[in-house]
Amino acid sequence: MLQRRGGSLLGPRPHQAQNSPKDYVDLHNAARAAVGVGPVTWDSSVQAFAENYARQRMGDCRLIHSTNRNNLGENLFWGSAGKSWTAADAVQSWVGEKNDYNYATNSCSQGKVCGHYTQVVWRASTRIGCARVVCNNNLGVFITCNYKPAGNIIGQKPY
């Protein structure tokens, strides 16, 4: 099915099925279930925030966190041009940090990052909204997920 938007003709969106709210939710919930954490649900107001910020990053595709998040957590992903990066690519990259997270010490391995993973599985973060944009000038794909309420609170464990 073709759609008209703003006077231009757009074809079907072949990757939409891999970037739907259900895709993001299912991927998050699989990681959460693996550590015994309850599920997240999609929140349209959090999605609206994510979409607005993703549009702001279309011009440069830089991994810069948003400001004034109103108690929202945030994970960012960038994929270079030439591949149709999907929700699965983003969430799997964040969850891949699990190997660098030590639950006993509630810390990351030396020199490693694991805060994206801990945000995904943060027990109190129960609502998410995500967005994906293809950046201008062949700069790649930018994906953001926001979490309500924010996780990664210093001194607390994610689960």
PDB file of C-alpha atoms in Angstrom:
ATOM      1  CA  MET A   1       0.000   0.000   0.000  1.00  0.00           C
ATOM      2  CA  LEU A   2       1.325   3.445  -0.884  1.00  0.00           C
ATOM      3  CA  GLN A   3       0.788   6.452   1.326  1.00  0.00           C
ATOM      4  CA  ARG A   4       0.983  10.138   0.580  1.00  0.00           C
ATOM      5  CA  ARG A   5       2.663  12.331   3.142  1.00  0.00           C
ATOM      6  CA  GLY A   6       3.434  15.960   2.645  1.00  0.00           C
ATOM      7  CA  GLY A   7       2.995  15.675  -1.085  1.00  0.00           C
ATOM      8  CA  SER A   8       5.519  12.875  -1.557  1.00  0.00           C
ATOM      9  CA  LEU A   9       4.730   9.294  -2.384  1.00  0.00           C
ATOM     10  CA  LEU A  10       6.071   6.752   0.050  1.00  0.00           C
ATOM     11  CA  GLY A  11       6.126   3.039  -0.569  1.00  0.00           C
ATOM     12  CA  PRO A  12       5.517   0.312   1.962  1.00  0.00           C
ATOM     13  CA  ARG A  13       7.689   0.346   5.041  1.00  0.00           C
ATOM     14  CA  PRO A  14       9.424  -3.041   4.839  1.00  0.00           C
ATOM     15  CA  HIS A  15      11.210  -2.759   8.185  1.00  0.00           C
ATOM     16  CA  GLN A  16       8.267  -1.492  10.187  1.00  0.00           C
ATOM     17  CA  ALA A  17       7.410  -5.042  11.245  1.00  0.00           C
ATOM     18  CA  GLN A  18      10.850  -5.330  12.877  1.00  0.00           C
ATOM     19  CA  ASN A  19      10.473  -1.977  14.626  1.00  0.00           C
ATOM     20  CA  SER A  20       6.955  -2.090  16.011  1.00  0.00           C
ATOM     21  CA  PRO A  21       6.115  -1.397  19.658  1.00  0.00           C
ATOM     22  CA  LYS A  22       5.542  -5.146  20.088  1.00  0.00           C
ATOM     23  CA  ASP A  23       9.055  -5.881  18.818  1.00  0.00           C
ATOM     24  CA  TYR A  24      10.646  -3.543  21.352  1.00  0.00           C
ATOM     25  CA  VAL A  25       8.435  -4.785  24.199  1.00  0.00           C
ATOM     26  CA  ASP A  26       8.989  -8.476  23.401  1.00  0.00           C
ATOM     27  CA  LEU A  27      12.765  -8.057  23.197  1.00  0.00           C
ATOM     28  CA  HIS A  28      12.885  -6.179  26.496  1.00  0.00           C
ATOM     29  CA  ASN A  29      10.596  -8.686  28.180  1.00  0.00           C
ATOM     30  CA  ALA A  30      12.712 -11.643  27.072  1.00  0.00           C
ATOM     31  CA  ALA A  31      15.776 -10.091  28.756  1.00  0.00           C
ATOM     32  CA  ARG A  32      13.753  -9.220  31.844  1.00  0.00           C
ATOM     33  CA  ALA A  33      12.243 -12.700  32.139  1.00  0.00           C
ATOM     34  CA  ALA A  34      15.730 -14.205  31.968  1.00  0.00           C
ATOM     35  CA  VAL A  35      16.508 -12.558  35.325  1.00  0.00           C
ATOM     36  CA  GLY A  36      13.046 -12.907  36.856  1.00  0.00           C
ATOM     37  CA  VAL A  37      11.880  -9.336  36.313  1.00  0.00           C
ATOM     38  CA  GLY A  38       8.278  -8.547  35.370  1.00  0.00           C
ATOM     39  CA  PRO A  39       7.353  -7.208  31.940  1.00  0.00           C
ATOM     40  CA  VAL A  40       7.363  -3.714  30.502  1.00  0.00           C
ATOM     41  CA  THR A  41       4.451  -2.248  28.574  1.00  0.00           C
ATOM     42  CA  TRP A  42       4.372   0.311  25.786  1.00  0.00           C
ATOM     43  CA  ASP A  43       3.570   3.879  26.819  1.00  0.00           C
ATOM     44  CA  SER A  44       2.473   6.288  24.084  1.00  0.00           C
ATOM     45  CA  SER A  45       3.601   9.379  26.013  1.00  0.00           C
ATOM     46  CA  VAL A  46       7.084   7.881  26.434  1.00  0.00           C
ATOM     47  CA  GLN A  47       7.015   6.953  22.734  1.00  0.00           C
ATOM     48  CA  ALA A  48       6.165  10.567  21.839  1.00  0.00           C
ATOM     49  CA  PHE A  49       9.196  11.765  23.798  1.00  0.00           C
ATOM     50  CA  ALA A  50      11.430   9.190  22.067  1.00  0.00           C
ATOM     51  CA  GLU A  51      10.099  10.131  18.615  1.00  0.00           C
ATOM     52  CA  ASN A  52      10.633  13.824  19.237  1.00  0.00           C
ATOM     53  CA  TYR A  53      14.212  13.259  20.331  1.00  0.00           C
ATOM     54  CA  ALA A  54      14.983  10.847  17.485  1.00  0.00           C
ATOM     55  CA  ARG A  55      13.818  13.500  14.997  1.00  0.00           C
ATOM     56  CA  GLN A  56      16.233  15.958  16.638  1.00  0.00           C
ATOM     57  CA  ARG A  57      19.118  13.545  16.021  1.00  0.00           C
ATOM     58  CA  MET A  58      18.274  12.944  12.330  1.00  0.00           C
ATOM     59  CA  GLY A  59      20.664  15.664  11.229  1.00  0.00           C
ATOM     60  CA  ASP A  60      23.763  14.259  12.885  1.00  0.00           C
ATOM     61  CA  CYS A  61      22.935  10.767  14.235  1.00  0.00           C
ATOM     62  CA  ARG A  62      25.158  11.461  17.272  1.00  0.00           C
ATOM     63  CA  LEU A  63      24.864   9.445  20.459  1.00  0.00           C
ATOM     64  CA  ILE A  64      24.057  12.380  22.694  1.00  0.00           C
ATOM     65  CA  HIS A  65      21.551  11.845  25.491  1.00  0.00           C
ATOM     66  CA  SER A  66      18.492  14.052  25.626  1.00  0.00           C
ATOM     67  CA  THR A  67      17.966  16.540  28.414  1.00  0.00           C
ATOM     68  CA  ASN A  68      14.900  17.270  30.527  1.00  0.00           C
ATOM     69  CA  ARG A  69      13.753  13.662  30.408  1.00  0.00           C
ATOM     70  CA  ASN A  70      11.193  14.047  33.227  1.00  0.00           C
ATOM     71  CA  ASN A  71      12.416  10.998  35.125  1.00  0.00           C
ATOM     72  CA  LEU A  72      12.835   8.902  31.982  1.00  0.00           C
ATOM     73  CA  GLY A  73      15.749   6.544  31.506  1.00  0.00           C
ATOM     74  CA  GLU A  74      17.291   6.367  28.052  1.00  0.00           C
ATOM     75  CA  ASN A  75      19.257   3.953  25.888  1.00  0.00           C
ATOM     76  CA  LEU A  76      20.692   5.038  22.542  1.00  0.00           C
ATOM     77  CA  PHE A  77      21.886   3.026  19.554  1.00  0.00           C
ATOM     78  CA  TRP A  78      23.590   4.024  16.318  1.00  0.00           C
ATOM     79  CA  GLY A  79      24.180   1.813  13.310  1.00  0.00           C
ATOM     80  CA  SER A  80      26.230   2.872  10.302  1.00  0.00           C
ATOM     81  CA  ALA A  81      24.740   3.377   6.854  1.00  0.00           C
ATOM     82  CA  GLY A  82      24.302   0.375   4.607  1.00  0.00           C
ATOM     83  CA  LYS A  83      22.228  -1.823   6.897  1.00  0.00           C
ATOM     84  CA  SER A  84      18.601  -1.608   7.931  1.00  0.00           C
ATOM     85  CA  TRP A  85      19.226  -1.648  11.680  1.00  0.00           C
ATOM     86  CA  THR A  86      16.220  -2.826  13.672  1.00  0.00           C
ATOM     87  CA  ALA A  87      14.805  -2.905  17.184  1.00  0.00           C
ATOM     88  CA  ALA A  88      16.449  -6.305  17.609  1.00  0.00           C
ATOM     89  CA  ASP A  89      19.883  -4.890  16.744  1.00  0.00           C
ATOM     90  CA  ALA A  90      19.520  -2.118  19.312  1.00  0.00           C
ATOM     91  CA  VAL A  91      18.068  -4.177  22.148  1.00  0.00           C
ATOM     92  CA  GLN A  92      20.477  -7.059  21.548  1.00  0.00           C
ATOM     93  CA  SER A  93      23.429  -4.652  21.731  1.00  0.00           C
ATOM     94  CA  TRP A  94      22.176  -3.332  25.084  1.00  0.00           C
ATOM     95  CA  VAL A  95      21.398  -6.790  26.450  1.00  0.00           C
ATOM     96  CA  GLY A  96      24.807  -7.983  25.223  1.00  0.00           C
ATOM     97  CA  GLU A  97      26.322  -5.928  28.026  1.00  0.00           C
ATOM     98  CA  LYS A  98      24.976  -8.553  30.465  1.00  0.00           C
ATOM     99  CA  ASN A  99      28.313 -10.383  30.189  1.00  0.00           C
ATOM    100  CA  ASP A 100      30.036  -7.302  31.608  1.00  0.00           C
ATOM    101  CA  TYR A 101      27.642  -6.868  34.556  1.00  0.00           C
ATOM    102  CA  ASN A 102      28.437  -8.387  37.957  1.00  0.00           C
ATOM    103  CA  TYR A 103      25.248  -8.629  40.017  1.00  0.00           C
ATOM    104  CA  ALA A 104      27.075  -9.452  43.275  1.00  0.00           C
ATOM    105  CA  THR A 105      29.062  -6.208  43.152  1.00  0.00           C
ATOM    106  CA  ASN A 106      26.434  -4.302  41.128  1.00  0.00           C
ATOM    107  CA  SER A 107      29.164  -3.070  38.822  1.00  0.00           C
ATOM    108  CA  CYS A 108      30.533  -3.375  35.315  1.00  0.00           C
ATOM    109  CA  SER A 109      33.735  -5.192  34.449  1.00  0.00           C
ATOM    110  CA  GLN A 110      36.722  -2.864  34.467  1.00  0.00           C
ATOM    111  CA  GLY A 111      36.760  -0.715  31.357  1.00  0.00           C
ATOM    112  CA  LYS A 112      33.348  -1.972  30.222  1.00  0.00           C
ATOM    113  CA  VAL A 113      29.893  -0.430  29.945  1.00  0.00           C
ATOM    114  CA  CYS A 114      26.815  -2.224  31.267  1.00  0.00           C
ATOM    115  CA  GLY A 115      24.330   0.546  32.106  1.00  0.00           C
ATOM    116  CA  HIS A 116      22.286  -0.038  28.969  1.00  0.00           C
ATOM    117  CA  TYR A 117      21.707  -3.619  30.080  1.00  0.00           C
ATOM    118  CA  THR A 118      20.808  -2.665  33.645  1.00  0.00           C
ATOM    119  CA  GLN A 119      18.292  -0.118  32.323  1.00  0.00           C
ATOM    120  CA  VAL A 120      16.639  -2.794  30.167  1.00  0.00           C
ATOM    121  CA  VAL A 121      16.193  -5.072  33.187  1.00  0.00           C
ATOM    122  CA  TRP A 122      15.570  -2.390  35.833  1.00  0.00           C
ATOM    123  CA  ARG A 123      12.652  -3.810  37.840  1.00  0.00           C
ATOM    124  CA  ALA A 124      10.950  -0.468  38.552  1.00  0.00           C
ATOM    125  CA  SER A 125      11.094   0.700  34.911  1.00  0.00           C
ATOM    126  CA  THR A 126       7.816  -0.746  33.694  1.00  0.00           C
ATOM    127  CA  ARG A 127       6.872   1.438  30.727  1.00  0.00           C
ATOM    128  CA  ILE A 128       8.857   2.057  27.566  1.00  0.00           C
ATOM    129  CA  GLY A 129       8.632   3.999  24.337  1.00  0.00           C
ATOM    130  CA  CYS A 130      11.116   3.777  21.492  1.00  0.00           C
ATOM    131  CA  ALA A 131      11.782   5.398  18.134  1.00  0.00           C
ATOM    132  CA  ARG A 132      13.948   4.749  15.088  1.00  0.00           C
ATOM    133  CA  VAL A 133      15.038   7.201  12.398  1.00  0.00           C
ATOM    134  CA  VAL A 134      17.224   6.975   9.331  1.00  0.00           C
ATOM    135  CA  CYS A 135      19.587   9.909   9.603  1.00  0.00           C
ATOM    136  CA  ASN A 136      20.190  12.472   6.895  1.00  0.00           C
ATOM    137  CA  ASN A 137      23.205  12.439   4.571  1.00  0.00           C
ATOM    138  CA  ASN A 138      23.730   8.679   4.785  1.00  0.00           C
ATOM    139  CA  LEU A 139      24.763   8.891   8.447  1.00  0.00           C
ATOM    140  CA  GLY A 140      23.068   5.658   9.487  1.00  0.00           C
ATOM    141  CA  VAL A 141      20.234   4.750  11.854  1.00  0.00           C
ATOM    142  CA  PHE A 142      19.503   6.195  15.290  1.00  0.00           C
ATOM    143  CA  ILE A 143      17.347   4.280  17.783  1.00  0.00           C
ATOM    144  CA  THR A 144      16.310   5.437  21.226  1.00  0.00           C
ATOM    145  CA  CYS A 145      14.296   3.771  23.962  1.00  0.00           C
ATOM    146  CA  ASN A 146      13.082   5.659  26.998  1.00  0.00           C
ATOM    147  CA  TYR A 147      12.033   4.093  30.285  1.00  0.00           C
ATOM    148  CA  LYS A 148       9.538   5.207  32.914  1.00  0.00           C
ATOM    149  CA  PRO A 149      10.516   5.616  35.625  1.00  0.00           C
ATOM    150  CA  ALA A 150      14.248   5.888  35.038  1.00  0.00           C
ATOM    151  CA  GLY A 151      16.527   3.130  36.256  1.00  0.00           C
ATOM    152  CA  ASN A 152      20.231   3.011  37.043  1.00  0.00           C
ATOM    153  CA  ILE A 153      19.837   4.686  40.416  1.00  0.00           C
ATOM    154  CA  ILE A 154      23.186   4.801  42.197  1.00  0.00           C
ATOM    155  CA  GLY A 155      23.382   2.375  45.066  1.00  0.00           C
ATOM    156  CA  GLN A 156      20.450   0.241  43.885  1.00  0.00           C
ATOM    157  CA  LYS A 157      20.502  -3.057  42.026  1.00  0.00           C
ATOM    158  CA  PRO A 158      18.365  -3.463  38.913  1.00  0.00           C
ATOM    159  CA  TYR A 159      16.595  -6.583  40.242  1.00  0.00           C
TER     160      TYR A 159
END
